[in-house]
Short mmCIF file of C-alpha atoms in Angstrom, two decimals:
data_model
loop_
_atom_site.label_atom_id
_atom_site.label_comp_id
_atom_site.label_asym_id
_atom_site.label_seq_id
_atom_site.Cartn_x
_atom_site.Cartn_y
_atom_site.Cartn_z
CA UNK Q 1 -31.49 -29.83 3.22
CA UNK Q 2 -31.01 -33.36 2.59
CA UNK Q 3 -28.02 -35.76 3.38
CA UNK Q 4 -27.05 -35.95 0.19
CA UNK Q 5 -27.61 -32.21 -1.25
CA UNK Q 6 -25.32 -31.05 1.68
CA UNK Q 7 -22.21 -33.70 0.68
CA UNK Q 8 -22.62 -32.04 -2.79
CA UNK Q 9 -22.40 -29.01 -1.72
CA UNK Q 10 -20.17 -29.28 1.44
CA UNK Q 11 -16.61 -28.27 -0.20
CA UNK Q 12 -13.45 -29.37 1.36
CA UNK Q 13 -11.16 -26.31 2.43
CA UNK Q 14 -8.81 -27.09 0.24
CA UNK Q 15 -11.33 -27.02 -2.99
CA UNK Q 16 -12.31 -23.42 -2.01
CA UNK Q 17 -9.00 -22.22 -1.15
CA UNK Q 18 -8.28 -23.65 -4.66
CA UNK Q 19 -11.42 -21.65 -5.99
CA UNK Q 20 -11.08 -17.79 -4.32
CA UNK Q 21 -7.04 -17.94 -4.98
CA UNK Q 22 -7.98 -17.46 -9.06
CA UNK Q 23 -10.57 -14.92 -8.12
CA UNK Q 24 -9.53 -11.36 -9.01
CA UNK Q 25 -9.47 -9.32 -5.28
CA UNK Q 26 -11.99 -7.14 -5.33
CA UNK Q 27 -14.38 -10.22 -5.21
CA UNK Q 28 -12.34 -11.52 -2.47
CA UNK Q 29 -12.69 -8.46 -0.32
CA UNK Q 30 -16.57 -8.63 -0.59
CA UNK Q 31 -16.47 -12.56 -0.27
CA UNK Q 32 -14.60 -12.06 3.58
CA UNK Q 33 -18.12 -10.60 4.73
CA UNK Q 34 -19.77 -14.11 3.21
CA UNK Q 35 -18.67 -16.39 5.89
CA UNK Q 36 -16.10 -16.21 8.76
CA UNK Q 37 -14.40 -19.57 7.49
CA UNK Q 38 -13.69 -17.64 4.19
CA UNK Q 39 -12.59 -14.52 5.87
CA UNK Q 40 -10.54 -17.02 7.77
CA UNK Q 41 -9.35 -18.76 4.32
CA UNK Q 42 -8.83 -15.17 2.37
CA UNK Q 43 -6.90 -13.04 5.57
CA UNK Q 44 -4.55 -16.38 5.70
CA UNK Q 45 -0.71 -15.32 4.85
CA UNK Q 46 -0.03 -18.51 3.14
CA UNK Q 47 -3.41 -17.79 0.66
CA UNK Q 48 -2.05 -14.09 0.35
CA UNK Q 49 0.99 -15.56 -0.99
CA UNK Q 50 -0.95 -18.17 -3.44
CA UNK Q 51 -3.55 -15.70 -4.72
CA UNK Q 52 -0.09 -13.51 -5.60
CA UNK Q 53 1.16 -16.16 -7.32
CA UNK Q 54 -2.16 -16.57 -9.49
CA UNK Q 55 -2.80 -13.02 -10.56
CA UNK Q 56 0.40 -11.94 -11.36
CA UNK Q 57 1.21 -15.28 -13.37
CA UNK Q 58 -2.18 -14.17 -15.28
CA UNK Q 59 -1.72 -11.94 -17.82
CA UNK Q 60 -5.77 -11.17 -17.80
CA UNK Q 61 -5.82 -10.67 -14.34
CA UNK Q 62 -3.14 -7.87 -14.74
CA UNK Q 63 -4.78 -4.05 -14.92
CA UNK Q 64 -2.92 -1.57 -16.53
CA UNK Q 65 -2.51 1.82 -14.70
CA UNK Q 66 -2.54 5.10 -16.56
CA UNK Q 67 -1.26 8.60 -15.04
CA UNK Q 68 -2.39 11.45 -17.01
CA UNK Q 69 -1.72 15.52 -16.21
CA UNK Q 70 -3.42 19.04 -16.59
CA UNK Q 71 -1.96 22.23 -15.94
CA UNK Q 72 -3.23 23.74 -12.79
CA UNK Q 73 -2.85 27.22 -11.71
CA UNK Q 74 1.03 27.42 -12.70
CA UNK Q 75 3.51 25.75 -12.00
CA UNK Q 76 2.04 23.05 -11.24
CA UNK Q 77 0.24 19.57 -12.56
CA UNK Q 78 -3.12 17.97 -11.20
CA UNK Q 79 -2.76 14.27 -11.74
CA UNK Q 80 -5.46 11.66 -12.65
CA UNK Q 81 -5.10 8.17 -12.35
CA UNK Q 82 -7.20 5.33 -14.45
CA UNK Q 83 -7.11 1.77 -14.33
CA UNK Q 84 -8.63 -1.16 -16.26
CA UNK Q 85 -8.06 -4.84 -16.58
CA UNK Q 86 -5.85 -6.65 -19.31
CA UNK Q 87 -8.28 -9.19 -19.86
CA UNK Q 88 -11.20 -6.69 -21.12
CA UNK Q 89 -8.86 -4.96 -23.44
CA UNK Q 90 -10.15 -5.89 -27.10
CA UNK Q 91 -12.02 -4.23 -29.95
CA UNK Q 92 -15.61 -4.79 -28.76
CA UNK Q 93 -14.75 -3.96 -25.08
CA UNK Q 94 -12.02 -1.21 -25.00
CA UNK Q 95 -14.91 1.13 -26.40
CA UNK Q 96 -16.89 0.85 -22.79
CA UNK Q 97 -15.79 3.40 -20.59
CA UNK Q 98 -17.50 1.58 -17.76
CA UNK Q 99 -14.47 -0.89 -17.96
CA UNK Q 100 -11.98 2.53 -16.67
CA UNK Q 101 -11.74 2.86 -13.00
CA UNK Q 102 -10.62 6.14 -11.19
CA UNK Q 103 -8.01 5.60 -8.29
CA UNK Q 104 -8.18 6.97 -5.32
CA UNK Q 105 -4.40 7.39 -3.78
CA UNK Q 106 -3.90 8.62 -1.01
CA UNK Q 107 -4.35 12.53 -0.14
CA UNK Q 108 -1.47 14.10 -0.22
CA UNK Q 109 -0.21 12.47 -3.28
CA UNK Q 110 -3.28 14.18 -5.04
CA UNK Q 111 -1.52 17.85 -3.57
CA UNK Q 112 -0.49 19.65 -6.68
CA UNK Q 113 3.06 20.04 -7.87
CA UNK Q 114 5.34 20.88 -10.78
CA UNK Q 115 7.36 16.97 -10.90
CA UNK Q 116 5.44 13.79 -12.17
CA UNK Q 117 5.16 10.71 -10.75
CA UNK Q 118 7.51 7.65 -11.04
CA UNK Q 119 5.71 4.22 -10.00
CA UNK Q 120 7.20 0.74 -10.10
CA UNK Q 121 5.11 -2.36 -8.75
CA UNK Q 122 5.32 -5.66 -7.00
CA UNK Q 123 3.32 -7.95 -5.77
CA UNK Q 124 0.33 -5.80 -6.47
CA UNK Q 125 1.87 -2.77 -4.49
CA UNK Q 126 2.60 0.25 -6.06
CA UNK Q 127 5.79 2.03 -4.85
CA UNK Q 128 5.35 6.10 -5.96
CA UNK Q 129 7.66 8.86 -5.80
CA UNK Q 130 6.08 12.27 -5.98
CA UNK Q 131 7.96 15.66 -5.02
CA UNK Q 132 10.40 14.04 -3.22
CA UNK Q 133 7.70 11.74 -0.96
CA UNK Q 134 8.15 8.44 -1.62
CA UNK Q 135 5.08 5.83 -0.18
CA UNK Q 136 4.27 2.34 -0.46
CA UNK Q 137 0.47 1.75 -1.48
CA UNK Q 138 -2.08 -1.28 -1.89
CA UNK Q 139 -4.67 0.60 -4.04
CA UNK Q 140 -7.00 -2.57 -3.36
CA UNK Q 141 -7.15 -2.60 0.37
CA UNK Q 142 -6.49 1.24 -0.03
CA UNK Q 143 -3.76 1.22 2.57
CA UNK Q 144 -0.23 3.03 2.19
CA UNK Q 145 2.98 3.42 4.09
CA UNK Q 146 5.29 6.11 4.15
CA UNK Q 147 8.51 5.86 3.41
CA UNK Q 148 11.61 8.44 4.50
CA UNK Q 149 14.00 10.00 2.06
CA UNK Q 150 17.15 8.63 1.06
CA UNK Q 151 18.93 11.80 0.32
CA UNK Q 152 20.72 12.51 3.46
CA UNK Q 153 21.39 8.38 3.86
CA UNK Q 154 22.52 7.99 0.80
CA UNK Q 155 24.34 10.93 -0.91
CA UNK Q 156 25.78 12.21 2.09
CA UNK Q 157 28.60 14.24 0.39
CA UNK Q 158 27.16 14.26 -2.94
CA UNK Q 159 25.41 17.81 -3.40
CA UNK Q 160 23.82 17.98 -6.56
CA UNK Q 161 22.35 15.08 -9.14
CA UNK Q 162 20.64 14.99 -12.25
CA UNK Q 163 17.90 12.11 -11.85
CA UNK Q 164 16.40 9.37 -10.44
CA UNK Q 165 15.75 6.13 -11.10
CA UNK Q 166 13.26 3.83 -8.46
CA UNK Q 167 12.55 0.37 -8.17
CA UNK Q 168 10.51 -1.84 -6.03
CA UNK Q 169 11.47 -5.48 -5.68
CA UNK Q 170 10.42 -8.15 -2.93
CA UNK Q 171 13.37 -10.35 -1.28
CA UNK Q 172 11.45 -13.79 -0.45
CA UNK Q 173 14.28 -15.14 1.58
CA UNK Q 174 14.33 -12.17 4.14
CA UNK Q 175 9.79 -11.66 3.55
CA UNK Q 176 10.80 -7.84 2.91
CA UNK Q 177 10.20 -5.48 0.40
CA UNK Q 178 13.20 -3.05 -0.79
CA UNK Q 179 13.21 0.01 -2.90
CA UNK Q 180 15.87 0.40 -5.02
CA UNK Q 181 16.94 4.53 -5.44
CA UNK Q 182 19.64 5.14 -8.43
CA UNK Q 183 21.15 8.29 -8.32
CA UNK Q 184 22.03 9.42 -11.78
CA UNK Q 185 25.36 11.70 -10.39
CA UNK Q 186 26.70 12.27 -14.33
CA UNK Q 187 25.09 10.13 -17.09
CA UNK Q 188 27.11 10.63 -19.70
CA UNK Q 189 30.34 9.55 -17.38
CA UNK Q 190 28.50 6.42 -15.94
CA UNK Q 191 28.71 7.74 -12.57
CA UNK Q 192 25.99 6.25 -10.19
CA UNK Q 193 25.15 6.16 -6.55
CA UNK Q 194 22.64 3.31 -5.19
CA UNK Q 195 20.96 3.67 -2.13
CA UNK Q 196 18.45 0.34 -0.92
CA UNK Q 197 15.54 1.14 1.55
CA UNK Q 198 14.49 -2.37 3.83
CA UNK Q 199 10.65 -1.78 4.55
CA UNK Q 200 10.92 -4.24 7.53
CA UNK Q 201 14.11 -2.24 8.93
CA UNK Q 202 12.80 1.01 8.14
CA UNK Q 203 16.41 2.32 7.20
CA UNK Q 204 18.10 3.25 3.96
CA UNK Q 205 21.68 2.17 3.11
CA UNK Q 206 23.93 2.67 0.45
CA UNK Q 207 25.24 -0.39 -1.63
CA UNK Q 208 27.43 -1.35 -4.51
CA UNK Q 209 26.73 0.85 -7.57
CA UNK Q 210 26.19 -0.18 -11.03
CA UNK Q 211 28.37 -2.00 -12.97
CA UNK Q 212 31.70 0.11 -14.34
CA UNK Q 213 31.24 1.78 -17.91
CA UNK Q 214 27.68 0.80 -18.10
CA UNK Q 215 25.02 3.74 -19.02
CA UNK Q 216 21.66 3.38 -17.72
CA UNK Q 217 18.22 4.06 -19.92
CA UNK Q 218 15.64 6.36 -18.80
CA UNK Q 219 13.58 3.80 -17.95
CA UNK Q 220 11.68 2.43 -15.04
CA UNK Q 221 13.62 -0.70 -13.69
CA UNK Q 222 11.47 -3.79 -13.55
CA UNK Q 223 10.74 -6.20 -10.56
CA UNK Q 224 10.94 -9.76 -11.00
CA UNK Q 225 11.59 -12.42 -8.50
CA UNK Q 226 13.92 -10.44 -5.90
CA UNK Q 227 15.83 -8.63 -8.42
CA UNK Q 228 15.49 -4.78 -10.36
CA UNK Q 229 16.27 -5.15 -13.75
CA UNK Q 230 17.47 -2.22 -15.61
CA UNK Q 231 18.32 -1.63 -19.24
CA UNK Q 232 22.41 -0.38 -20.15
CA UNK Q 233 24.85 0.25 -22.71
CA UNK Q 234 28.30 0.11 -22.67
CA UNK Q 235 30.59 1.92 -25.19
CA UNK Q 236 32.78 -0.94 -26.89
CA UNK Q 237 35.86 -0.79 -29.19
CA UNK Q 238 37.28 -4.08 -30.56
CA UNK Q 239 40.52 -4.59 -32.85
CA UNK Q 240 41.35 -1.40 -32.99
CA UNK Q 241 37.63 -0.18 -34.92
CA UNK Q 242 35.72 2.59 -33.94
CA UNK Q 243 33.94 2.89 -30.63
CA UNK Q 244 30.15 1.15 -30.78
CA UNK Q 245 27.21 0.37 -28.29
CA UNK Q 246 26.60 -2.98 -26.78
CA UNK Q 247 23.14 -3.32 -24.71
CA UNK Q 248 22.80 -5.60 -21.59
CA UNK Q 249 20.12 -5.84 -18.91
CA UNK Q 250 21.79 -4.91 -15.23
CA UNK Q 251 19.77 -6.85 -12.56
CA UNK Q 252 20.33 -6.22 -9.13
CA UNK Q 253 19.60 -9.06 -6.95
CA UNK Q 254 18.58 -7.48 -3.57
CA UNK Q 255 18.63 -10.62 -1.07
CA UNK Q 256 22.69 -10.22 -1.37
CA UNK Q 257 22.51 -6.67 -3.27
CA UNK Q 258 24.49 -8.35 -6.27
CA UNK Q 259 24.66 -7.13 -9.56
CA UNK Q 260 24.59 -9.26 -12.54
CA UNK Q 261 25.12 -8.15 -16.50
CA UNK Q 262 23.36 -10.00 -18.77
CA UNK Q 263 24.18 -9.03 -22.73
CA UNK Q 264 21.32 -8.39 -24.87
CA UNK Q 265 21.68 -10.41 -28.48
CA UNK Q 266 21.27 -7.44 -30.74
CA UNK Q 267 24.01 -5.34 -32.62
CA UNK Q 268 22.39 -1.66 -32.57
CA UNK Q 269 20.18 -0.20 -30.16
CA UNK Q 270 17.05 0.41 -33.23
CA UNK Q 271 14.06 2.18 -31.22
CA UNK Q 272 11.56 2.07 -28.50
CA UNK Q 273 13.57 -0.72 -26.61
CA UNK Q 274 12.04 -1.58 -23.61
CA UNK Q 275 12.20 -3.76 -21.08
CA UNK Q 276 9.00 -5.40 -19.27
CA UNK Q 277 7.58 -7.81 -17.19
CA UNK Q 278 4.05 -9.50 -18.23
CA UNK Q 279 2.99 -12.22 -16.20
CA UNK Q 280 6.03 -12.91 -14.14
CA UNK Q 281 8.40 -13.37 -17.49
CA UNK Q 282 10.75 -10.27 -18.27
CA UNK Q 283 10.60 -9.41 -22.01
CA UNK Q 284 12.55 -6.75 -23.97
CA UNK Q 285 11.12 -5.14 -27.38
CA UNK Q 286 12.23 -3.20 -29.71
CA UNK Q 287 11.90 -2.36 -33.40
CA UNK Q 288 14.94 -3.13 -35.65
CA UNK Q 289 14.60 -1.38 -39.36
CA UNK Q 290 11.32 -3.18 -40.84
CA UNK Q 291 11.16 -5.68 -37.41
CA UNK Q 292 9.55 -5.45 -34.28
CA UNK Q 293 10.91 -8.19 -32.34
CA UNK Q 294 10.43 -8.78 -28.28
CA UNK Q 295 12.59 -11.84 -26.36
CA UNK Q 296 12.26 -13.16 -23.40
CA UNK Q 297 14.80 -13.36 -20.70
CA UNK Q 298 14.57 -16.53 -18.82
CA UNK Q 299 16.41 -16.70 -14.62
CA UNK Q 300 17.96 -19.69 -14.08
CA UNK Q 301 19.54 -19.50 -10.30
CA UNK Q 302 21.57 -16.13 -10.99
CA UNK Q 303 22.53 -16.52 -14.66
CA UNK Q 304 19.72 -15.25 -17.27
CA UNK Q 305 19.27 -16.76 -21.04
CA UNK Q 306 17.47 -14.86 -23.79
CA UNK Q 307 14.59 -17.19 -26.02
CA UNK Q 308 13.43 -15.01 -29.14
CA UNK Q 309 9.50 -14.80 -28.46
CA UNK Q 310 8.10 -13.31 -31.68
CA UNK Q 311 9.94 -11.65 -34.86
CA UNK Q 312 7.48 -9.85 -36.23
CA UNK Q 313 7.09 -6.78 -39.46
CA UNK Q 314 6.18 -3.54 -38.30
CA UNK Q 315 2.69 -2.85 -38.31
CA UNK Q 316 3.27 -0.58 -40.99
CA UNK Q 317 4.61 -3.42 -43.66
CA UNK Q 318 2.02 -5.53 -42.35
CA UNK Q 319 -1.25 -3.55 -43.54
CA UNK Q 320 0.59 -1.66 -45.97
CA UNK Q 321 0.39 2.28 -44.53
CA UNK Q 322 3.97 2.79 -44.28
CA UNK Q 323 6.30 3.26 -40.87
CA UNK Q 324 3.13 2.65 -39.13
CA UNK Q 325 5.53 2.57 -35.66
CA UNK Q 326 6.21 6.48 -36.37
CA UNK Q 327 3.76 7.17 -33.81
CA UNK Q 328 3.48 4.53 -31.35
CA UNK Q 329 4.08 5.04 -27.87
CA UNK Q 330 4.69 2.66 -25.77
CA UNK Q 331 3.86 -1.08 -26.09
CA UNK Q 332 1.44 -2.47 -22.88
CA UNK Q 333 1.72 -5.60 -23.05
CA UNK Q 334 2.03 -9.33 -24.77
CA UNK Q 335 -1.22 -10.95 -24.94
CA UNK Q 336 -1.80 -14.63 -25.40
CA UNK Q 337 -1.88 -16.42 -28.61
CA UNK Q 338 0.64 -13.69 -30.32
CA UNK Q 339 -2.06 -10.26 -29.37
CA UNK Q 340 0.50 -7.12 -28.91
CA UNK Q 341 -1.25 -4.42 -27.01
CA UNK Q 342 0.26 -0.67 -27.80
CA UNK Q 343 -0.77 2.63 -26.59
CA UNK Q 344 -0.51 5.30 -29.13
CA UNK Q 345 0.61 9.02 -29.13
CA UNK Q 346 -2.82 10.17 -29.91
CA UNK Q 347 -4.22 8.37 -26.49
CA UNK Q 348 -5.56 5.87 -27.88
CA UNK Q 349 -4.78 2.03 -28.30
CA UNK Q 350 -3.79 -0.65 -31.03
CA UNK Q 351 -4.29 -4.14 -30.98
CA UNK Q 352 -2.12 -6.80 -33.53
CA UNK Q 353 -3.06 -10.36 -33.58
CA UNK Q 354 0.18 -11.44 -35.13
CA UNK Q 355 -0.92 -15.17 -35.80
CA UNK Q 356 -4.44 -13.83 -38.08
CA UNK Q 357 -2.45 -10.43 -38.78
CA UNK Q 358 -5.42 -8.71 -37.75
CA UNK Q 359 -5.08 -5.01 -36.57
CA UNK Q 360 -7.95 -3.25 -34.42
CA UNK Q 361 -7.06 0.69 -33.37
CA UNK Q 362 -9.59 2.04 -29.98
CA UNK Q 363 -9.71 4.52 -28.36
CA UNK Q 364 -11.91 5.19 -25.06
CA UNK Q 365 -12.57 9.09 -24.01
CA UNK Q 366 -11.56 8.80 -20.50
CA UNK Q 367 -8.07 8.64 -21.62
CA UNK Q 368 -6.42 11.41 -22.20
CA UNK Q 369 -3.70 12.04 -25.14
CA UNK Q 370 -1.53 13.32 -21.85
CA UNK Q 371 -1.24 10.35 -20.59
CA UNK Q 372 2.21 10.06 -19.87
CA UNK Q 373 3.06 6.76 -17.71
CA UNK Q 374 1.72 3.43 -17.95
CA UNK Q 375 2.23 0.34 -15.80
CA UNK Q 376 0.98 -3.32 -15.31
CA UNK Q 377 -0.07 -4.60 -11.83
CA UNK Q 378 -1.74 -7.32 -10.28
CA UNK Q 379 -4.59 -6.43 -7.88
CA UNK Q 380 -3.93 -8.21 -4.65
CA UNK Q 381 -3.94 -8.67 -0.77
CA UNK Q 382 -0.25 -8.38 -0.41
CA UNK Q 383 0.70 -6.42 2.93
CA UNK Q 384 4.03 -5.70 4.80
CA UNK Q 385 5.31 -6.80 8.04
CA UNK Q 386 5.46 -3.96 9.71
CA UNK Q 387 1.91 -1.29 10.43
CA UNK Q 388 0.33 0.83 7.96
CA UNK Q 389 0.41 4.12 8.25
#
């Protein structure tokens, strides 16, 4: 090779470092066998951090994970779990099963049983919560950590509740991951009991609980940025009129396990209100009467502020077949340049490109119509601080 081929092709560290941070990580777990500087490069904590940062600020780089069901010998539930990439989700490409990967958890998540799964994610981990086992998994490096129950830390004299609610969230001043366990004690009287799990302490303790009067959804909270972000509603009754709702997003910041309310700008609940985060930017939707509109809630220190993303007609009004929403799931996720990504309750999938008000409908047979949970998470290399199991 000649002097002047090689200086072309030499490439500072920093250029490559630059390069395999924006690559998606199953190529970087084939590139550390390439070349011992890269391994070097790719196994470094600070490049774990950046290629984080990339893929999860990437909408494309996001996959969605599916969970579906089938009855096994009674009472219980096999599971299957499928995976594919935002960025191949459009008309031409939804079609190709080859695009749907099969997971792989770990074994004794697989073992049959009559509850189903609850799953938040961060950082490209997956925190699950099967039959009362709770583990912390990396389905690209396929490595998982269990985690202990909080019922005897946590409830302690508290013998009976109704749910559940988990969520994963990492706390970047303290390089720990928690989980976040709400114990729904009595819904309908507000009555809560949160428990926090430090991965690097091993040890569950019980913390404030939610905010007075507020009423949780039966949601999923969300992880964004050290904090669990959960949707609420609060009975109300002002100048002497009858009783009504007000909405607000409870976040739970766990570096110094403070919770903040932050009102949501609507006047009535309408339906499928959900709460989200797609690329690193929490977003609630919701359709309102003939509107489907979606904001996007904005943290500034420890205040939030709402900015309306996209007021939008229902599908329905929009190609003219009625209260097309009737039978719409769940929405995915917010696509660039204005693309809204819904699953439907068939199984399959619709695509709106709001700016061209173009509508595309998929479906690809490795999905089942049972698929019951759905989740966005960014492959990466993300570990924890203390072993694997």
């Amino acid at each position: 090779m000649s002097p002047h081929t090689r200086k072309n092709t030499d490439f500072g560290e920093d250029v490559i470092t630059c390069i395999l941070s924006k690559l998606p990580v199953e190529s970087l777990l084939r590139f550390k066998i390439v070349h011992k500087s890269w391994c070097s490069i790719i196994n470094d904590p600070n490049f774990i951090k950046l290629q984080i940062e990339e893929s999860s600020s990437d909408i494309n780089q996001q996959k969605i994970l599916l969970i579906s069901s089938k009855i096994a010998p009674s009472p219980c539930l096999e599971y299957n779990m499928l995976v594919f990439n935002i960025g191949s989700t459009n008309a031409s490409s939804l079609s190709a099963n080859s695009q749907v990967v099969s997971l792989q958890p770990p074994d004794f998540f697989m073992s049959r049983d009559v509850s189903y799964p609850l799953v938040s994610s961060c950082n490209g981990l997956l925190c699950m919560v099967c039959s009362f086992k709770i583990f912390i998994w990396n389905p690209a490096t396929q490595k998982y950590k269990i985690v202990q129950n909080p019922d005897p830390y946590v409830l302690k004299r508290v013998k009976s509740y109704e749910s559940t609610l988990y969520g994963f969230a990492y706390d970047s001043i303290n390089d720990d991951y928690n989980i976040v366990c709400t114990f729904v004690v009595n819904a309908k009287g507000s009555r809560y009991i949160v428990g926090m799990y430090s991965v690097n302490n091993e040890f569950w303790k019980k913390i404030d609980s939610i905010p007075a009067g507020y009423r949780l959804f039966d949601q999923n909270p969300v992880s964004l940025d050290g904090t669990v972000n959960m949707v609420a509603t609060r009975s109300v009754q002002e100048n002497g009129d009858s009783a009504f709702n007000k909405f607000a997003i409870v976040s739970l910041f766990v570096a110094d396990e403070k919770f903040v309310v932050t009102p949501i700008p609507l006047q009535y609940c309408g339906s499928h209100m959900k709460l989200s985060n797609f690329a690193n930017r929490l977003y609630l939707s919701v359709f309102v009467e003939m509107d489907f509109l979606v904001y996007s809630l904005e943290k500034d220190g420890e205040l939030w502020t709402w900015t309306n993303v996209m007021k939008s007609a229902t599908l329905g009004s929009s190609i003219g077949l009625g209260n097309h929403n009737c039978y719409l799931d769940d929405i995915v996720c917010l696509k660039e340049n204005e693309k809204i990504l819904w699953r439907k309750t068939d199984g399959g999938f619709l695509e709106y490109n709001k700016r061209k008000e173009e509508l595309n409908e998929f479906t690809m047979n490795q999905i089942s119509p049972a698929t019951e949970l759905s989740i966005l998470f960014a492959g990466s290399l993300a570990s924890l601080r203390i072993p694997w199991d």
